[in-house]
PDB file of C-alpha atoms in Angstrom:
ATOM      1  CA  GLU A   1      -6.965  59.912  26.437  1.00 36.00           C
ATOM      2  CA  MET A   2      -7.372  61.555  29.992  1.00 41.00           C
ATOM      3  CA  ARG A   3      -4.703  60.971  32.700  1.00 39.00           C
ATOM      4  CA  LEU A   4      -4.188  62.839  36.026  1.00 42.00           C
ATOM      5  CA  ILE A   5      -0.790  62.251  37.848  1.00 42.00           C
ATOM      6  CA  GLY A   6      -0.026  63.519  40.941  1.00 41.00           C
ATOM      7  CA  SER A   7       3.096  64.528  41.761  1.00 39.00           C
ATOM      8  CA  ARG A   8       3.199  65.938  45.803  1.00 40.00           C
ATOM      9  CA  ALA A   9       1.246  65.354  49.215  1.00 42.00           C
ATOM     10  CA  PHE A  10      -2.056  67.105  48.560  1.00 39.00           C
ATOM     11  CA  MET A  11      -3.398  70.001  50.635  1.00 47.00           C
ATOM     12  CA  SER A  12      -7.328  70.415  50.374  1.00 57.00           C
ATOM     13  CA  THR A  13      -8.438  69.775  46.865  1.00 66.00           C
ATOM     14  CA  ASP A  14      -9.222  73.569  46.279  1.00 68.00           C
ATOM     15  CA  ASP A  15      -5.987  74.823  46.742  1.00 79.00           C
ATOM     16  CA  GLN A  16      -4.156  72.107  44.147  1.00 89.00           C
ATOM     17  CA  SER A  17      -3.070  73.531  41.100  1.00 94.00           C
ATOM     18  CA  VAL A  18      -3.425  71.265  38.000  1.00 95.00           C
ATOM     19  CA  LEU A  19      -1.453  71.813  34.732  1.00 96.00           C
ATOM     20  CA  VAL A  20      -3.288  70.526  31.593  1.00 96.00           C
ATOM     21  CA  LEU A  21      -0.851  69.129  28.985  1.00 97.00           C
ATOM     22  CA  LEU A  22      -2.955  69.089  25.962  1.00 97.00           C
ATOM     23  CA  VAL A  23      -1.526  67.486  22.821  1.00 97.00           C
ATOM     24  CA  ALA A  24      -3.416  68.353  19.124  1.00 97.00           C
ATOM     25  CA  SER A  25      -2.603  67.049  15.816  1.00 96.00           C
ATOM     26  CA  ASN A  26      -4.448  68.338  13.092  1.00 96.00           C
ATOM     27  CA  ALA A  27      -7.516  68.637  15.383  1.00 96.00           C
ATOM     28  CA  GLU A  28      -9.716  71.236  13.885  1.00 96.00           C
ATOM     29  CA  SER A  29     -12.562  68.653  14.364  1.00 95.00           C
ATOM     30  CA  TRP A  30     -12.652  67.933  17.827  1.00 94.00           C
ATOM     31  CA  LEU A  31     -10.566  70.475  19.623  1.00 97.00           C
ATOM     32  CA  PRO A  32     -13.491  73.089  20.199  1.00 97.00           C
ATOM     33  CA  SER A  33     -15.112  70.481  22.446  1.00 95.00           C
ATOM     34  CA  VAL A  34     -11.945  69.638  24.224  1.00 96.00           C
ATOM     35  CA  ILE A  35     -11.326  73.336  24.650  1.00 97.00           C
ATOM     36  CA  GLU A  36     -15.046  73.830  26.160  1.00 97.00           C
ATOM     37  CA  GLY A  37     -14.429  71.120  28.634  1.00 96.00           C
ATOM     38  CA  VAL A  38     -11.244  72.520  30.118  1.00 97.00           C
ATOM     39  CA  ARG A  39     -12.730  76.131  30.043  1.00 96.00           C
ATOM     40  CA  ASN A  40     -16.032  74.768  31.648  1.00 96.00           C
ATOM     41  CA  GLN A  41     -14.168  72.936  34.819  1.00 96.00           C
ATOM     42  CA  THR A  42     -15.780  73.763  38.260  1.00 95.00           C
ATOM     43  CA  HIS A  43     -11.969  73.606  39.512  1.00 95.00           C
ATOM     44  CA  ASP A  44     -10.015  77.192  39.216  1.00 92.00           C
ATOM     45  CA  GLU A  45      -6.704  76.429  39.740  1.00 94.00           C
ATOM     46  CA  ILE A  46      -6.292  75.118  36.136  1.00 96.00           C
ATOM     47  CA  GLU A  47      -3.307  76.084  33.571  1.00 96.00           C
ATOM     48  CA  VAL A  48      -2.925  74.715  30.089  1.00 97.00           C
ATOM     49  CA  LEU A  49       0.248  74.151  28.221  1.00 97.00           C
ATOM     50  CA  ALA A  50      -0.610  72.700  24.416  1.00 97.00           C
ATOM     51  CA  VAL A  51       1.191  71.345  22.090  1.00 98.00           C
ATOM     52  CA  ASP A  52       0.382  71.487  18.347  1.00 98.00           C
ATOM     53  CA  ASN A  53       1.915  68.451  16.853  1.00 97.00           C
ATOM     54  CA  ALA A  54       2.659  70.275  13.538  1.00 97.00           C
ATOM     55  CA  SER A  55      -0.668  70.536  12.602  1.00 97.00           C
ATOM     56  CA  THR A  56      -1.535  71.525   9.006  1.00 97.00           C
ATOM     57  CA  ASP A  57      -5.193  72.327   9.575  1.00 97.00           C
ATOM     58  CA  ARG A  58      -6.305  75.147  12.176  1.00 97.00           C
ATOM     59  CA  SER A  59      -5.395  73.531  15.421  1.00 97.00           C
ATOM     60  CA  ARG A  60      -2.556  75.600  16.360  1.00 97.00           C
ATOM     61  CA  ALA A  61      -4.770  79.005  15.791  1.00 98.00           C
ATOM     62  CA  LEU A  62      -7.644  77.510  18.105  1.00 98.00           C
ATOM     63  CA  LEU A  63      -5.230  76.624  20.782  1.00 98.00           C
ATOM     64  CA  GLU A  64      -3.291  80.002  20.716  1.00 98.00           C
ATOM     65  CA  LYS A  65      -6.709  81.866  20.380  1.00 98.00           C
ATOM     66  CA  ALA A  66      -7.815  79.457  23.510  1.00 97.00           C
ATOM     67  CA  PHE A  67      -4.934  79.409  25.452  1.00 97.00           C
ATOM     68  CA  GLY A  68      -2.762  82.607  24.500  1.00 97.00           C
ATOM     69  CA  ALA A  69       0.425  82.093  22.283  1.00 97.00           C
ATOM     70  CA  SER A  70       2.812  81.660  24.821  1.00 97.00           C
ATOM     71  CA  ASN A  71       0.960  78.621  26.454  1.00 97.00           C
ATOM     72  CA  VAL A  72       1.350  76.865  22.661  1.00 98.00           C
ATOM     73  CA  VAL A  73       4.434  75.058  21.961  1.00 97.00           C
ATOM     74  CA  SER A  74       4.359  74.230  18.008  1.00 97.00           C
ATOM     75  CA  LEU A  75       6.319  71.631  16.659  1.00 97.00           C
ATOM     76  CA  ASP A  76       7.818  71.866  13.322  1.00 95.00           C
ATOM     77  CA  ARG A  77       7.389  68.141  12.621  1.00 97.00           C
ATOM     78  CA  ARG A  78       5.129  65.646  13.840  1.00 97.00           C
ATOM     79  CA  VAL A  79       6.070  63.587  16.309  1.00 97.00           C
ATOM     80  CA  GLY A  80       4.311  60.793  18.522  1.00 94.00           C
ATOM     81  CA  TYR A  81       2.421  61.327  21.304  1.00 93.00           C
ATOM     82  CA  GLY A  82       4.957  60.821  23.984  1.00 94.00           C
ATOM     83  CA  ARG A  83       7.503  63.219  22.436  1.00 96.00           C
ATOM     84  CA  ALA A  84       5.060  65.745  21.925  1.00 97.00           C
ATOM     85  CA  LEU A  85       4.227  65.333  25.506  1.00 95.00           C
ATOM     86  CA  ALA A  86       7.913  65.345  26.439  1.00 96.00           C
ATOM     87  CA  ALA A  87       8.412  68.975  24.670  1.00 96.00           C
ATOM     88  CA  ALA A  88       5.573  70.408  26.784  1.00 96.00           C
ATOM     89  CA  LEU A  89       6.824  68.804  30.061  1.00 95.00           C
ATOM     90  CA  LYS A  90      10.495  70.273  28.847  1.00 96.00           C
ATOM     91  CA  VAL A  91       8.800  73.631  28.997  1.00 96.00           C
ATOM     92  CA  ALA A  92       7.205  73.390  31.864  1.00 96.00           C
ATOM     93  CA  SER A  93      10.026  72.665  33.839  1.00 95.00           C
ATOM     94  CA  GLU A  94      12.011  75.323  32.043  1.00 96.00           C
ATOM     95  CA  ARG A  95       9.379  77.714  33.449  1.00 95.00           C
ATOM     96  CA  GLY A  96       9.654  76.227  36.979  1.00 94.00           C
ATOM     97  CA  THR A  97       6.082  74.433  37.376  1.00 90.00           C
ATOM     98  CA  THR A  98       4.972  74.488  40.544  1.00 92.00           C
ATOM     99  CA  HIS A  99       1.589  72.597  39.992  1.00 92.00           C
ATOM    100  CA  GLU A 100       0.747  69.478  42.229  1.00 89.00           C
ATOM    101  CA  ALA A 101      -0.987  67.517  39.444  1.00 92.00           C
ATOM    102  CA  PHE A 102      -0.376  67.341  35.486  1.00 93.00           C
ATOM    103  CA  LEU A 103      -3.489  66.355  33.452  1.00 94.00           C
ATOM    104  CA  LEU A 104      -2.582  64.641  30.499  1.00 94.00           C
ATOM    105  CA  LEU A 105      -5.204  65.529  27.724  1.00 93.00           C
ATOM    106  CA  HIS A 106      -5.815  64.547  23.896  1.00 91.00           C
ATOM    107  CA  ASP A 107      -9.189  64.121  22.227  1.00 88.00           C
ATOM    108  CA  ALA A 108     -11.147  63.849  25.601  1.00 90.00           C
ATOM    109  CA  ALA A 109     -14.129  66.591  26.067  1.00 92.00           C
ATOM    110  CA  MET A 110     -14.313  66.705  30.132  1.00 93.00           C
ATOM    111  CA  GLU A 111     -17.680  66.975  31.626  1.00 92.00           C
ATOM    112  CA  PRO A 112     -17.577  70.223  34.085  1.00 95.00           C
ATOM    113  CA  GLY A 113     -16.624  68.090  37.495  1.00 93.00           C
ATOM    114  CA  ALA A 114     -14.037  65.854  36.047  1.00 93.00           C
ATOM    115  CA  VAL A 115     -10.801  67.753  37.436  1.00 94.00           C
ATOM    116  CA  GLU A 116     -12.362  67.936  40.666  1.00 93.00           C
ATOM    117  CA  ALA A 117     -13.513  64.482  41.067  1.00 90.00           C
ATOM    118  CA  MET A 118     -10.161  63.195  40.055  1.00 90.00           C
ATOM    119  CA  LEU A 119      -8.340  65.365  42.211  1.00 92.00           C
ATOM    120  CA  ALA A 120     -10.470  64.440  44.940  1.00 90.00           C
ATOM    121  CA  ALA A 121      -9.791  60.604  44.196  1.00 86.00           C
ATOM    122  CA  LEU A 122      -6.146  61.310  44.212  1.00 86.00           C
ATOM    123  CA  ALA A 123      -6.805  63.037  47.784  1.00 85.00           C
ATOM    124  CA  ARG A 124      -9.176  60.411  49.319  1.00 84.00           C
ATOM    125  CA  GLU A 125      -7.164  57.407  47.829  1.00 78.00           C
ATOM    126  CA  ARG A 126      -3.970  58.252  48.378  1.00 75.00           C
ATOM    127  CA  VAL A 127      -2.846  57.067  44.800  1.00 79.00           C
ATOM    128  CA  GLY A 128      -0.186  58.758  42.295  1.00 80.00           C
ATOM    129  CA  ILE A 129      -2.630  58.429  38.797  1.00 82.00           C
ATOM    130  CA  VAL A 130      -6.188  58.677  38.475  1.00 84.00           C
ATOM    131  CA  GLY A 131      -8.049  57.897  35.293  1.00 81.00           C
ATOM    132  CA  ALA A 132     -11.530  58.784  34.142  1.00 84.00           C
ATOM    133  CA  LYS A 133     -14.096  56.630  32.141  1.00 84.00           C
ATOM    134  CA  LEU A 134     -14.365  57.530  28.450  1.00 86.00           C
ATOM    135  CA  VAL A 135     -17.085  57.159  26.470  1.00 87.00           C
ATOM    136  CA  GLU A 136     -17.636  57.239  22.767  1.00 87.00           C
ATOM    137  CA  TRP A 137     -17.831  60.990  20.989  1.00 84.00           C
ATOM    138  CA  ASP A 138     -20.942  60.299  19.280  1.00 86.00           C
ATOM    139  CA  GLU A 139     -22.578  57.764  21.487  1.00 89.00           C
ATOM    140  CA  PRO A 140     -22.009  58.477  25.055  1.00 87.00           C
ATOM    141  CA  GLU A 141     -23.802  55.408  26.128  1.00 90.00           C
ATOM    142  CA  THR A 142     -20.877  53.253  24.815  1.00 89.00           C
ATOM    143  CA  LEU A 143     -17.641  52.916  26.864  1.00 89.00           C
ATOM    144  CA  GLN A 144     -14.503  53.391  25.182  1.00 88.00           C
ATOM    145  CA  GLU A 145     -12.010  53.036  27.948  1.00 85.00           C
ATOM    146  CA  VAL A 146     -11.624  52.354  31.700  1.00 85.00           C
ATOM    147  CA  GLY A 147      -8.524  52.106  32.116  1.00 78.00           C
ATOM    148  CA  LEU A 148      -5.549  49.866  30.671  1.00 73.00           C
ATOM    149  CA  THR A 149      -3.233  47.472  32.510  1.00 77.00           C
ATOM    150  CA  THR A 150      -0.961  44.509  31.202  1.00 79.00           C
ATOM    151  CA  ASP A 151      -0.788  41.018  31.674  1.00 82.00           C
ATOM    152  CA  ARG A 152       2.194  39.454  33.452  1.00 86.00           C
ATOM    153  CA  PHE A 153       4.264  39.876  29.925  1.00 90.00           C
ATOM    154  CA  GLY A 154       3.612  43.600  29.496  1.00 87.00           C
ATOM    155  CA  ARG A 155       0.890  43.271  26.995  1.00 88.00           C
ATOM    156  CA  LEU A 156      -2.158  45.893  27.081  1.00 84.00           C
ATOM    157  CA  PHE A 157      -5.254  44.638  28.231  1.00 81.00           C
ATOM    158  CA  ASN A 158      -8.672  46.276  27.890  1.00 80.00           C
ATOM    159  CA  PRO A 159     -11.341  44.939  30.359  1.00 83.00           C
ATOM    160  CA  LEU A 160     -14.154  46.155  28.033  1.00 87.00           C
ATOM    161  CA  GLU A 161     -16.021  44.276  25.177  1.00 86.00           C
ATOM    162  CA  ARG A 162     -16.474  45.923  22.104  1.00 88.00           C
ATOM    163  CA  GLY A 163     -19.318  48.122  21.892  1.00 91.00           C
ATOM    164  CA  GLU A 164     -20.123  47.741  25.719  1.00 91.00           C
ATOM    165  CA  LEU A 165     -23.032  49.964  27.138  1.00 92.00           C
ATOM    166  CA  ASP A 166     -22.073  52.333  30.355  1.00 90.00           C
ATOM    167  CA  GLN A 167     -24.805  50.918  33.332  1.00 90.00           C
ATOM    168  CA  GLY A 168     -22.230  51.702  35.724  1.00 86.00           C
ATOM    169  CA  GLN A 169     -20.581  48.501  35.827  1.00 87.00           C
ATOM    170  CA  HIS A 170     -17.222  50.139  35.665  1.00 82.00           C
ATOM    171  CA  ALA A 171     -17.821  53.094  38.334  1.00 77.00           C
ATOM    172  CA  GLY A 172     -15.193  52.932  41.194  1.00 71.00           C
ATOM    173  CA  LEU A 173     -11.860  52.366  42.029  1.00 68.00           C
ATOM    174  CA  LYS A 174      -9.717  49.306  40.900  1.00 67.00           C
ATOM    175  CA  GLU A 175      -5.930  48.488  41.110  1.00 63.00           C
TER     176      GLU A 175
END
């Protein structure tokens, strides 16, 4: 899942620093692709703070090798995604983070210009949150998510049909 949350008025997108908050739980199978996606971003001002959510596989070692041990928060017991994210935010806050944007990342392998495109959308549209179009790992022509919304009763609503193919129909902005 990928969400980019803006926190301040922006300068040019080249100057915007982004803190990637990556949560992994027994992610050895997909983590290399996620790490590669972060490393291949065209935007230069990216820092990563990862959370190993009590993994029993090699996830922690992969994260530490990729981003350095000081940038990996290791949890002793597994918690939900929200609490794992809160642990990373607490560490970022304690370190006095000054990033202009946060990228919440879990099991999504980003294409090289993803961060740059989301930052540009934040600046251009003057919005506080942007998200990416997500496709299936093994079937990149199949849409997984294009953003969720809620109905008036607070129930999640996904506008996609199961197995819907990406033909550009959900490209662009929506409220």
